[in-house]
Coordinates of C-alpha atoms in Angstrom, one line a residue:
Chain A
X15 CA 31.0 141.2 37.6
X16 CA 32.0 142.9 41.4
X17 CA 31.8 146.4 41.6
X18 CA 35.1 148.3 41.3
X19 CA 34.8 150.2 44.5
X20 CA 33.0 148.0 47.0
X21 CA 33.1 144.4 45.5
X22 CA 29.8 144.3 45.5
X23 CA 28.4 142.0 42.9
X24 CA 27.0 143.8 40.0
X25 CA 23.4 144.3 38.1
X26 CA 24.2 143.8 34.3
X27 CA 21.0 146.0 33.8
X28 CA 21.9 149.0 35.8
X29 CA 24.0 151.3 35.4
X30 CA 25.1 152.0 39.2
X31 CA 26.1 149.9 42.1
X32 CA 23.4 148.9 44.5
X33 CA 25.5 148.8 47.4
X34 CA 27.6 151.6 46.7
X35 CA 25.9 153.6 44.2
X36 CA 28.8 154.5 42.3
X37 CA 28.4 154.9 38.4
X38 CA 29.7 151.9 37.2
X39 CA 29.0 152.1 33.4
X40 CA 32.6 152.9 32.1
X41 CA 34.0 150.3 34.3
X42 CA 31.0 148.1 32.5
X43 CA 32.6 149.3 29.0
X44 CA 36.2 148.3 30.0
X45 CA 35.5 144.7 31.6
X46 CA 33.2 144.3 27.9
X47 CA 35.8 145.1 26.2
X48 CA 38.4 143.1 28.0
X49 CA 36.2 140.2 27.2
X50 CA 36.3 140.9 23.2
X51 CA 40.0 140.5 23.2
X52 CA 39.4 136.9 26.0
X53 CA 37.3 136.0 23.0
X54 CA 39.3 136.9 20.2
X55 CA 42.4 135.0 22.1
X56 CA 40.0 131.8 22.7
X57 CA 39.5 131.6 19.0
X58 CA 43.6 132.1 18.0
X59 CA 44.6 129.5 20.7
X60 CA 42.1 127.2 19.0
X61 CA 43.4 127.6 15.7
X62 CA 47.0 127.0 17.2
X63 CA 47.9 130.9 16.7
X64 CA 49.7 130.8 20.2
X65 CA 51.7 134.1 20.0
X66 CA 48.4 136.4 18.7
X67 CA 46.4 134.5 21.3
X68 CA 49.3 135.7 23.6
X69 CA 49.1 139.6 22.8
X70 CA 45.3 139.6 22.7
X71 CA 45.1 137.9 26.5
X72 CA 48.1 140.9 27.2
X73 CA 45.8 143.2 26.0
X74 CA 43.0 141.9 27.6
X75 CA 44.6 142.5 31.3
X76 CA 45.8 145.5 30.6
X77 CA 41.7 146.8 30.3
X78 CA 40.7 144.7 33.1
X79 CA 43.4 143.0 35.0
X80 CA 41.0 140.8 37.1
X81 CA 40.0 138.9 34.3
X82 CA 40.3 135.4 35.5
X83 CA 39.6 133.4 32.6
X84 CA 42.2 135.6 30.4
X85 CA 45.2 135.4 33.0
X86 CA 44.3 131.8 33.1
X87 CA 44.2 131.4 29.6
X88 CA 47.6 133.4 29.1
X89 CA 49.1 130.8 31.6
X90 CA 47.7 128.4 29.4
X91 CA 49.5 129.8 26.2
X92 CA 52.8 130.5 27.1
X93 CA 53.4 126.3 29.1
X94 CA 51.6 125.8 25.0
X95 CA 55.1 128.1 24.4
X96 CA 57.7 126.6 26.4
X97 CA 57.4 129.2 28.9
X98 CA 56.4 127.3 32.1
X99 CA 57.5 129.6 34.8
X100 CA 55.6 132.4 33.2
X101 CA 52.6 130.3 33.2
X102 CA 53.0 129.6 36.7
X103 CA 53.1 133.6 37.6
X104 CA 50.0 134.0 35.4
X105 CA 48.6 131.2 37.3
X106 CA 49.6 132.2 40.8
X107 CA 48.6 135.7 40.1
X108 CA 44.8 134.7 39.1
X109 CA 45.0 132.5 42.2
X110 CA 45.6 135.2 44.1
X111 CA 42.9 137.3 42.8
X112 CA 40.5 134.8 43.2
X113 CA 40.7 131.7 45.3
X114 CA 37.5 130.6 45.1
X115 CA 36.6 127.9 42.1
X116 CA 39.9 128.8 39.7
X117 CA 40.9 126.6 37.9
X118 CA 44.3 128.3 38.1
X119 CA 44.6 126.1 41.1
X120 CA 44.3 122.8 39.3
X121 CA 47.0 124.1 37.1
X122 CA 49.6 124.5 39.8
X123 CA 48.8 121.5 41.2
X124 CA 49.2 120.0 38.2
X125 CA 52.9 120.8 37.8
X126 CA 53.6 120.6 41.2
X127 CA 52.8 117.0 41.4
X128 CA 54.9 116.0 38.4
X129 CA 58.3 117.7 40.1
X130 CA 60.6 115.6 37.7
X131 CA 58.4 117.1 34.4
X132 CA 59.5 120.3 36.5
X133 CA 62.7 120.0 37.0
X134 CA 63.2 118.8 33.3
X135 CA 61.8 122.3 32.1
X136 CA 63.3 124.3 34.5
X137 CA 66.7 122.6 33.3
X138 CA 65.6 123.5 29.7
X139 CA 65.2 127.0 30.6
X140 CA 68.5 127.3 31.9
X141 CA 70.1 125.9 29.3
X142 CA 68.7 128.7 26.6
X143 CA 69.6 131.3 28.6
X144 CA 73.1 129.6 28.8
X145 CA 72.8 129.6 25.1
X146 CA 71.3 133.1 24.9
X147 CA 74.4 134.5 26.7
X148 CA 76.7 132.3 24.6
X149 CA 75.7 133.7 21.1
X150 CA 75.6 136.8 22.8
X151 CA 79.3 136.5 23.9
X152 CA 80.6 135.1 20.8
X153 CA 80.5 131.4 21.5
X154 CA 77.7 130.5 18.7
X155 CA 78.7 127.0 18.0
X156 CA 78.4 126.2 21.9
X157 CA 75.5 128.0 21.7
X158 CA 74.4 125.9 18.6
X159 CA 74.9 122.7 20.7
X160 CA 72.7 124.0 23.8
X161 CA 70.0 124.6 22.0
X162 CA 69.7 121.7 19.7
X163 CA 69.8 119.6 22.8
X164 CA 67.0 122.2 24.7
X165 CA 64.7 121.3 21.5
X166 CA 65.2 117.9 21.3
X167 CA 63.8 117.6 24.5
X168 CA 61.5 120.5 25.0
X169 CA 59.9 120.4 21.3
X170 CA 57.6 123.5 22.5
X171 CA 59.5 125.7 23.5
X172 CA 59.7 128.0 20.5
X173 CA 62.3 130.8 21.5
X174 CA 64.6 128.8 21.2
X175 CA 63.7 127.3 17.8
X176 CA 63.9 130.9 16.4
X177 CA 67.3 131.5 18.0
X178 CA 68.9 128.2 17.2
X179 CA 67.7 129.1 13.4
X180 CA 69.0 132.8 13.7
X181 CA 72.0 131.2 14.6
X182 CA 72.0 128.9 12.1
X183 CA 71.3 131.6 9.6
X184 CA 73.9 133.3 10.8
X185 CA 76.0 129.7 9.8
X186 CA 74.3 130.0 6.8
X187 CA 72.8 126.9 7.2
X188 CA 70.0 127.8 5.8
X189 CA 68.8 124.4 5.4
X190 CA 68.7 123.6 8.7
X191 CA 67.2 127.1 9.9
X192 CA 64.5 126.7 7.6
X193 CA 64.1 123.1 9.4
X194 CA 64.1 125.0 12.7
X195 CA 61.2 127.6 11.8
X196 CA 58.8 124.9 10.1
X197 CA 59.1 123.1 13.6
X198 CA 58.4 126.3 15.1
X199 CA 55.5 127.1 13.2
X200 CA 54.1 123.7 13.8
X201 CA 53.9 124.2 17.6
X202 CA 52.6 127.9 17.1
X203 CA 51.3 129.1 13.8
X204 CA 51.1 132.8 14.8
X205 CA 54.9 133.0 15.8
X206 CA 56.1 136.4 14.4
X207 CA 59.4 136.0 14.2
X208 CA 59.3 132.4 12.8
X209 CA 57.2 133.7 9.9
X210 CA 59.8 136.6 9.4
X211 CA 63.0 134.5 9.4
X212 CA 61.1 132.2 7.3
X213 CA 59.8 135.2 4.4
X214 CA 63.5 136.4 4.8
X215 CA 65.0 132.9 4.3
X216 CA 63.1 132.1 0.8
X217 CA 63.6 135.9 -0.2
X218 CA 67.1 134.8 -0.2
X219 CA 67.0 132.1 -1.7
X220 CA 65.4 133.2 -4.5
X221 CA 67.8 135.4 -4.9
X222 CA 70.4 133.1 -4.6
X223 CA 72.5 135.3 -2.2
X224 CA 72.3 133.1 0.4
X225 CA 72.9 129.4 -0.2
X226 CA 76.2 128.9 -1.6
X227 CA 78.4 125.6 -2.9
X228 CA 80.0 125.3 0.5
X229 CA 76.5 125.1 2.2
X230 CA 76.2 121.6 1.8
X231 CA 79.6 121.0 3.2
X232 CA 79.0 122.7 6.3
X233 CA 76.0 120.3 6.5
X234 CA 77.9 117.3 6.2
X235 CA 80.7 119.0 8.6
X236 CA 78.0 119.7 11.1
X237 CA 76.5 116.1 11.3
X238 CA 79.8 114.6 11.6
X239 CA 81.5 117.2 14.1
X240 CA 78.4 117.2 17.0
X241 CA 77.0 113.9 18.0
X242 CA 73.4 113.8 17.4
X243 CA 72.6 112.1 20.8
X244 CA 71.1 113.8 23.5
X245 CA 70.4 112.7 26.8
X246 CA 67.4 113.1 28.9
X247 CA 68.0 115.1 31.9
X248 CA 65.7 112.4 34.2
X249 CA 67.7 109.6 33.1
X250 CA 68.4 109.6 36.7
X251 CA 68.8 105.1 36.4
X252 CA 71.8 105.9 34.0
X253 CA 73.5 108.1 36.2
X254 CA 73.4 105.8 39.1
X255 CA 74.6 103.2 36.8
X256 CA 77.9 105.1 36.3
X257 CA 78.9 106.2 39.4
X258 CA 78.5 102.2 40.2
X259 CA 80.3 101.4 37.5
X260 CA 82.9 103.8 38.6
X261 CA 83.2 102.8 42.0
X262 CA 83.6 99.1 41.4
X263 CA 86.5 100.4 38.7
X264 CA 88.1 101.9 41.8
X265 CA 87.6 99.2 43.9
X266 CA 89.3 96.9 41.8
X267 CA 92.3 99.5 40.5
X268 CA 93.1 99.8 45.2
X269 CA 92.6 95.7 45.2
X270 CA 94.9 95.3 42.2
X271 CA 97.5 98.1 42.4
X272 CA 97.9 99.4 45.6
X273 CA 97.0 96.5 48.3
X274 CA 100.1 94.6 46.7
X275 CA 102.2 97.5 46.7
X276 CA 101.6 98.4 50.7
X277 CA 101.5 94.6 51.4
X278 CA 105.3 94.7 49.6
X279 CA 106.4 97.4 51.6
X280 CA 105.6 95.6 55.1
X281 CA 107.0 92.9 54.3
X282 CA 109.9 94.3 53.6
X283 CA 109.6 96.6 56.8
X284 CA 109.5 93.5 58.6
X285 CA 112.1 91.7 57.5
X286 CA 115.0 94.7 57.7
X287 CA 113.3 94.4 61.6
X288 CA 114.7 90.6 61.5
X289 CA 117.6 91.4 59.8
X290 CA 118.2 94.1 62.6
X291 CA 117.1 92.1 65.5
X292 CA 119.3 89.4 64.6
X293 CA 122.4 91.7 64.0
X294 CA 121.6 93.2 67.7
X295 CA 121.4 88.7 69.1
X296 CA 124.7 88.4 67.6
X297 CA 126.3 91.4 68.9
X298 CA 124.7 90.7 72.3
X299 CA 126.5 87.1 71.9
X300 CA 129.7 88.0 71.1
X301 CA 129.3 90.6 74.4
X302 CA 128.3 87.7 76.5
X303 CA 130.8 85.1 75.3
X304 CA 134.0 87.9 76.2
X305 CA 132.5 89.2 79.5
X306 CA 132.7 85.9 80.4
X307 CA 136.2 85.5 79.5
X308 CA 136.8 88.4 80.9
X309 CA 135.2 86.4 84.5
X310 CA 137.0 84.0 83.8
X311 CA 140.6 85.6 84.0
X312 CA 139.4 88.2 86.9
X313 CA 138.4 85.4 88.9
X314 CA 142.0 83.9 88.3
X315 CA 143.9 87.1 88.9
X316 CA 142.0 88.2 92.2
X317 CA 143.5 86.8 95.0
X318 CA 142.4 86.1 98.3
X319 CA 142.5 90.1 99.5
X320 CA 138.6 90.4 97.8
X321 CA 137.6 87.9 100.5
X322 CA 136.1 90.1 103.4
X323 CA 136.1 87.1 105.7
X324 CA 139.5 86.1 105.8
X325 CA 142.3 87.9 108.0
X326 CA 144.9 88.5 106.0
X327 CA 147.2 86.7 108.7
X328 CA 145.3 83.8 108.1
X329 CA 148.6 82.5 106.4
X330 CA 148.4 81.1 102.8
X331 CA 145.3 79.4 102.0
X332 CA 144.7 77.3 98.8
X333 CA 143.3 78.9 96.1
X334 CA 139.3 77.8 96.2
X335 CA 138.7 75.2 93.1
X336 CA 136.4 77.1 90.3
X337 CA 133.3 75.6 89.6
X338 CA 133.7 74.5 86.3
X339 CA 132.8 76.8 83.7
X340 CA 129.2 76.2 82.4
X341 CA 129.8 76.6 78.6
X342 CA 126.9 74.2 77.5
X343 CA 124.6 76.7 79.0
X344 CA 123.1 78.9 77.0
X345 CA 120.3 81.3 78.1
X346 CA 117.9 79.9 75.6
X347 CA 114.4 78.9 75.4
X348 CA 115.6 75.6 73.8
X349 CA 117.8 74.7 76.7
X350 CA 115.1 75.6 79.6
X351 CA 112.3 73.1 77.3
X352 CA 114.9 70.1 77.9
X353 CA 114.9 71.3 81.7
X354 CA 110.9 70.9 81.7
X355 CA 111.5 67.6 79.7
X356 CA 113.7 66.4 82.0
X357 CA 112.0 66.9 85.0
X358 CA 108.8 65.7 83.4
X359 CA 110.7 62.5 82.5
X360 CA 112.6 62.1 85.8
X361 CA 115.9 62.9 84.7
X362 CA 116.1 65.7 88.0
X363 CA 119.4 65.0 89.0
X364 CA 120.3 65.6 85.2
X365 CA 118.4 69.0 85.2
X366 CA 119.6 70.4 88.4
X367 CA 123.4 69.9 87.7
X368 CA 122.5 72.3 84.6
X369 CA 119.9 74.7 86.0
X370 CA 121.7 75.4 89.2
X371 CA 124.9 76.8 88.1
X372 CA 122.8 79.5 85.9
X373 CA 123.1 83.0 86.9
X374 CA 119.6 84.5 86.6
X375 CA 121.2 87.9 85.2
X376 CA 121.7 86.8 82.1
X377 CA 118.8 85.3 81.5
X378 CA 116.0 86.8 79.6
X379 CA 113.1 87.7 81.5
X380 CA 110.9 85.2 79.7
X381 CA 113.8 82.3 80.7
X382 CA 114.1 83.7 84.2
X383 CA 110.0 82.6 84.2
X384 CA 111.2 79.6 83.1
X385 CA 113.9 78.9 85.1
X386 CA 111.4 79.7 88.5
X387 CA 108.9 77.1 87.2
X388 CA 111.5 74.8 86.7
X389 CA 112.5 75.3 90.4
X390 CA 109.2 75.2 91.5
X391 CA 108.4 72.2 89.9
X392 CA 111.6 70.3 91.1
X393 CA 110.5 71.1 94.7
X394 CA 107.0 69.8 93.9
X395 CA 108.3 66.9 92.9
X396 CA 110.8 65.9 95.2
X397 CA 113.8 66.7 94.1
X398 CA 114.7 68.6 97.2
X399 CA 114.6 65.6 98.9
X400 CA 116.7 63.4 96.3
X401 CA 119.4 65.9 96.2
X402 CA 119.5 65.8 99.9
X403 CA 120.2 61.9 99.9
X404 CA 122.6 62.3 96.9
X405 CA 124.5 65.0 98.8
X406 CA 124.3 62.9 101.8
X407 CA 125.4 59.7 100.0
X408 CA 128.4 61.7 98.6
X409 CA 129.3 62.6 102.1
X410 CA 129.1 59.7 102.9
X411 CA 131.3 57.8 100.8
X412 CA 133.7 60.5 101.1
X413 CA 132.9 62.1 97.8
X414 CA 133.4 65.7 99.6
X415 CA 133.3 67.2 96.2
X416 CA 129.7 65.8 94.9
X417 CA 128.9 66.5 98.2
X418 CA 130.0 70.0 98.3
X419 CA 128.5 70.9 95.0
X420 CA 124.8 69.2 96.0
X421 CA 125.3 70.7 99.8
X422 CA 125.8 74.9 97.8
X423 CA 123.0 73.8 95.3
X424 CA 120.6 72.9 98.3
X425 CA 121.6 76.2 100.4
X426 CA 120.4 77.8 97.4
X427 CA 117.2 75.9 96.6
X428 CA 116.4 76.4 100.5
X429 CA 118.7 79.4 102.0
X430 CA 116.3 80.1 104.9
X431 CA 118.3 76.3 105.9
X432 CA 120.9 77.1 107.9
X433 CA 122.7 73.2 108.1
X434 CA 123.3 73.3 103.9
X435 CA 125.8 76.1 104.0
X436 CA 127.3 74.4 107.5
X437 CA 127.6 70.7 105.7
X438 CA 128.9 72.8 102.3
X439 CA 131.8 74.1 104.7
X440 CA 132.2 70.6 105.8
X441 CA 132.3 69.5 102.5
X442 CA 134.7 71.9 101.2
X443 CA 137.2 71.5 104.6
X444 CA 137.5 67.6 103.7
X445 CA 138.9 68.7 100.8
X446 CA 141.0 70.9 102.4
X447 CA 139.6 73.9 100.8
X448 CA 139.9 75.8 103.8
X449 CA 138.9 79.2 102.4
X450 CA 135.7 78.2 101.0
X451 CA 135.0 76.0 103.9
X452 CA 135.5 78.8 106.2
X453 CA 133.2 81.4 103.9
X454 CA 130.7 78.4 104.2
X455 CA 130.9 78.8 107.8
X456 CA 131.1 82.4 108.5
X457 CA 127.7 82.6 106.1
X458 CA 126.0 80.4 108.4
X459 CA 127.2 81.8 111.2
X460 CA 126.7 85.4 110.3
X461 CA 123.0 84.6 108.7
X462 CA 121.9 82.3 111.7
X463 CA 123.4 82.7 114.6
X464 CA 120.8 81.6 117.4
X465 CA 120.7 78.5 115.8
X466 CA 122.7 75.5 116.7
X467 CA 123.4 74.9 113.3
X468 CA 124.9 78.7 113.3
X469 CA 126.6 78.2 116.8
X470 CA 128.7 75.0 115.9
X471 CA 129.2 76.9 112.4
X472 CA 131.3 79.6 114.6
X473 CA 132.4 77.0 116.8
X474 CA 134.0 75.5 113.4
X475 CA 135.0 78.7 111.7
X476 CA 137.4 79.3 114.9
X477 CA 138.6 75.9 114.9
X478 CA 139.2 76.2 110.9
X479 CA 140.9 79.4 111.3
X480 CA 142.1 79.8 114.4
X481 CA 140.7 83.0 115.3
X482 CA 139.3 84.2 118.4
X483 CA 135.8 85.4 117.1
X484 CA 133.8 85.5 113.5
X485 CA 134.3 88.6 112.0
X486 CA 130.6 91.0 111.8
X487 CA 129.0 91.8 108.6
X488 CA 129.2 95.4 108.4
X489 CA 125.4 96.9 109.1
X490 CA 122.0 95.3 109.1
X491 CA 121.4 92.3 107.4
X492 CA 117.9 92.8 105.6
X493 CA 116.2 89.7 106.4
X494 CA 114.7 89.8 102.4
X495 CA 118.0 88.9 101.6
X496 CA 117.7 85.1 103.1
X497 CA 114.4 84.5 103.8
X498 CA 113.5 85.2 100.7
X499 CA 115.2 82.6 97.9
X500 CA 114.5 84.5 94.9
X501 CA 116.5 87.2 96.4
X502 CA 119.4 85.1 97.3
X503 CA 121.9 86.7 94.2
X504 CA 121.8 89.6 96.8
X505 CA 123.1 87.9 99.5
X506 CA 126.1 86.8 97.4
X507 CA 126.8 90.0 96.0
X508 CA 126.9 91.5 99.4
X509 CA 128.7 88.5 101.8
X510 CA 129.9 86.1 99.2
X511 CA 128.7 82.5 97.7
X512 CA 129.3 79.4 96.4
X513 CA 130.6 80.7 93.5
X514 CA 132.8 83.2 94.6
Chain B
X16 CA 68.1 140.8 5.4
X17 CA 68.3 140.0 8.7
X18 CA 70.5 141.4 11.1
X19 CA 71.8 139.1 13.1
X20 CA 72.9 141.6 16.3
X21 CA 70.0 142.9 16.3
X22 CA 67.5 140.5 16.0
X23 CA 69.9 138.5 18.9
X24 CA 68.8 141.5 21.1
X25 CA 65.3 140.4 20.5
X26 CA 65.6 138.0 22.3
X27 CA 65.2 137.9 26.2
X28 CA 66.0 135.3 29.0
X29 CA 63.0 133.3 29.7
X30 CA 61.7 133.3 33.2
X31 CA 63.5 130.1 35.7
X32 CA 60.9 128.5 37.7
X33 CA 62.8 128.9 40.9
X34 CA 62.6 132.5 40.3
X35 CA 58.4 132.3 39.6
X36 CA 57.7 133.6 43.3
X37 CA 59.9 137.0 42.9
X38 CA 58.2 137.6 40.0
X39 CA 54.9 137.5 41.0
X40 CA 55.9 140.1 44.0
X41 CA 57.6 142.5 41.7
X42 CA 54.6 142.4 39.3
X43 CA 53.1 145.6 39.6
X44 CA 50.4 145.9 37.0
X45 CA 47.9 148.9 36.4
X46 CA 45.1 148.1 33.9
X47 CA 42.3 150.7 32.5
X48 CA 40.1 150.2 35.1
X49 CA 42.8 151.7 37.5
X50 CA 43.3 154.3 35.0
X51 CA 39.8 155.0 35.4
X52 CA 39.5 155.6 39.0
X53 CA 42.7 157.2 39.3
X54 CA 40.6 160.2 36.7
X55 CA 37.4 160.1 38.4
X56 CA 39.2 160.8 41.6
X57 CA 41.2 163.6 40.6
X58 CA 38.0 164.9 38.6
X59 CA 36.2 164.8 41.7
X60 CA 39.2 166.4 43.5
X61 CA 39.1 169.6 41.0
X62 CA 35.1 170.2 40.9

């Protein structure tokens, strides 16, 4: 015992503080008697009288309020009662009062170390006071259900024994409120109310008021209306196991209803694409095919006043033969594939008459690529050379024709050549196409003239036409435009070519 | 008889664990013992 006003431990003997010398024999009454009602709880706790354990400890801090062993003992009763947040105040309270050895300590440790035993409770207690506020508002048969499933799993907790009963009472199920009490009662033998629902209860049924014929049925009703299955709020495994369930139930549903559905609608995405695309190759086709008639019947109409190099008192000159039209050609990936076959194969000759009459233009830019490599790889492997001798040969034998078409096919292949374009105009004047011959010659003439090549081409031009000079190009020639053979579609849409 | 309202109002809410640490603070508790000292002084106070 400390004393009241200094702490200073106490002499049971005396009647005053040592240290302090205050009169401590009143204060020595109080704590006494705060220890009678300790005592007097200790011996209802022990014969399982919980609640009249309960108001003696009550009573017993309200003498002395430092009395650890009743504040633990209190803590004690009311976990015994279901109450397990008041048993942690009491406990924390005596704790504070005296850390030293308490086993309040021990307690709290206790519970805090089993946090899922915790949780349970705590989810227990909220669940009566959902109840509680349920019968209060009206809603007794949700309140019913709460609390049947609160004392299936928390069988102390007495409170809500008694209310579940009252309600049942209420029900008049007596039956089951009577059930309800007794397991009340077992759990804490000094419970009050318990006892006086319970004297109320038989009073009424001796008196018959209470139970009546429909009782049973309500019974039966009861049993069949709310499952008796309750689930334990840690059955933490179970959960998991649902929302697995669940997931793979969606996985399957997307991989069974919905992939199908978006893999339908691409495909049919991509073939109104196709059906599109091809609807735009035909139109494009049918463009092609009548701008080339249309070519064709321009080139026929024009006459000789288009051609810049010509005087028109040149006299009447013969109409210059037409290549002939290249209708096998078409712009295709299929037709530059033969061109690689046939080089690869030998056939050059073969694939140059068909490659070199193609205008680029209207080529796609994957066949222009093509029709480059094919170039490329006709000069890598000769051909140059072979058409030379063909053309040569040609000229030879006085096929000025052959010769003319090889002669404008080499100019191309190598327009940075001056004597192709000269030997074309040759070519072209043995057949007495003078106007072409004479375009041959002016070309050469205009494109090279301090060559000898381009001085005997003016040298000829005069002689073909019988004028005094060769007429100028009007401005500056950009050398890009022959030196460079890629570029050589430029030179013809600016001075004139072959195919003109 | 019981009455069922009123014996419902009996009935109180029952202290959540989450809610252990406010209580504690609000507790304000005065036993005999301060009873006793609060008359002593106030005896002492008059004399």
């Amino acid at each position: 015992m400390y004393c009241y006003r200094c702490n200073g431990a106490l002499d049971l003997k005396k009647d005053s503080c040592s240290r302090c010398g205050a009169d401590v024999r009143r204060f020595k009454k109080i704590v006494y008697a705060s220890n009678r009602r300790y005592n007097d709880a200790l011996t209802k706790a022990n014969a399982r009288n919980l609640t009249g354990a309960r108001e003696d400890l009550l009573a017993s801090l309200h003498l002395y309020k430092k009395n650890i062993p009743a504040r633990n003992l209190l803590g004690l009763v009311y976990y015994a009662l279901g109450e397990p947040a008041e048993a942690m105040k009491q406990w924390s309270i005596s704790r504070d009062i005296s850390s030293g050895s308490n086993a309040a300590e021990r307690f709290i440790n206790s519970m805090q170390k089993n946090m899922r035993e915790l949780n349970s409770e705590n989810n227990g207690i909220q669940m009566f006071n959902q109840a509680l506020l349920n019968a209060r508002n009206g809603a007794r048969d949700m309140a019913i259900i709460q609390l049947k499933k609160v004392v299936s799993v928390h069988t102390n907790m007495t409170k809500a024994y008694n209310l579940l009963a009252l309600l049942y009472i209420e029900a008049g199920k007596t039956d089951q409120a009577e059930k309800m009490l007794l397991r009340c009662l077992e759990v804490d033998r000094g419970n009050d109310t318990a006892v006086r629902y319970l004297k109320a209860l038989r009073e009424a049924e001796i008196q018959g008021k209470t139970r009546n014929a429909g009782s049973v049925g309500d019974e039966e009703r009861d049993s069949l209306i709310i499952p008796v299955r309750f689930r334990d709020y840690g059955s933490y495994l179970s959960n998991a196991l649902y929302i697995l369930l669940g997931l793979i139930l969606g996985i399957l549903i997307a991989w069974f209803v919905i992939v199908p559905g978006r893999v339908e609608q691409r495909l049919g995405k991509a073939e109104a694409e196709k059906l599109s695309y091809e609807a735009e190759i035909s139109d494009l086709q049918q463009r092609l095919a009548s701008a080339e008639v249309t070519t064709a019947e321009a080139e026929t109409t024009s006459g000789e006043e288009d051609d810049p190099t010509v005087k028109p008192d040149d006299g009447p000159i013969e109409r210059m033969p037409d290549y002939p039209v290249n209708t096998r050609w078409v712009p295709n990936q299929n037709d530059v594939e033969q061109g690689v076959v046939d080089v690869n194969a030998g056939r050059y000759a073969e694939t140059v008459n068909e490659i070199f009459r193609v205008d680029q233009s209207n080529l796609s830019p994957t066949n222009q690529m093509h029709y480059l490599n094919i170039i490329s790889l006709l000069f890598s492997e000769g051909v140059y050379q072979r058409m030379q001798a063909i053309a040569y040969n040609y000229f030879a034998t006085a096929d000025y024709e052959g010769a003319a078409l090889y002669y404008d096919a080499l100019s191309r292949l190598h327009p940075e050549g001056p004597e192709f374009r000269s030997k074309a105009g040759q070519a072209y004047e043995a057949t007495d196409d003078k106007r072409t011959a004479a375009n041959r010659y002016w070309q050469t003439a205009v494109l090279f003239p301090e060559t000898a090549t381009g001085r005997d081409a003016i040298y000829r031009y005069v002689m073909l036409t019988g004028n005094s000079d060769v007429p100028q190009y009007e401005g500056e020639i950009p050398l890009e435009y022959y030196r460079q053979p890629l570029s050589y579609s430029d030179i013809v849409s600016k001075i004139g070519g072959p195919d003109d | 008889m019981i009455d069922f309202e009123e014996e419902l109002k009996k009935f109180k809410p029952s202290l959540e664990i989450d809610r252990t640490e406010d209580a504690v603070l609000e507790q304000e508790e005065n036993d005999m013992v301060d009873l006793m000292i609060e008359l002593m002084s106030e005896y002492r106070t008059n004399q």
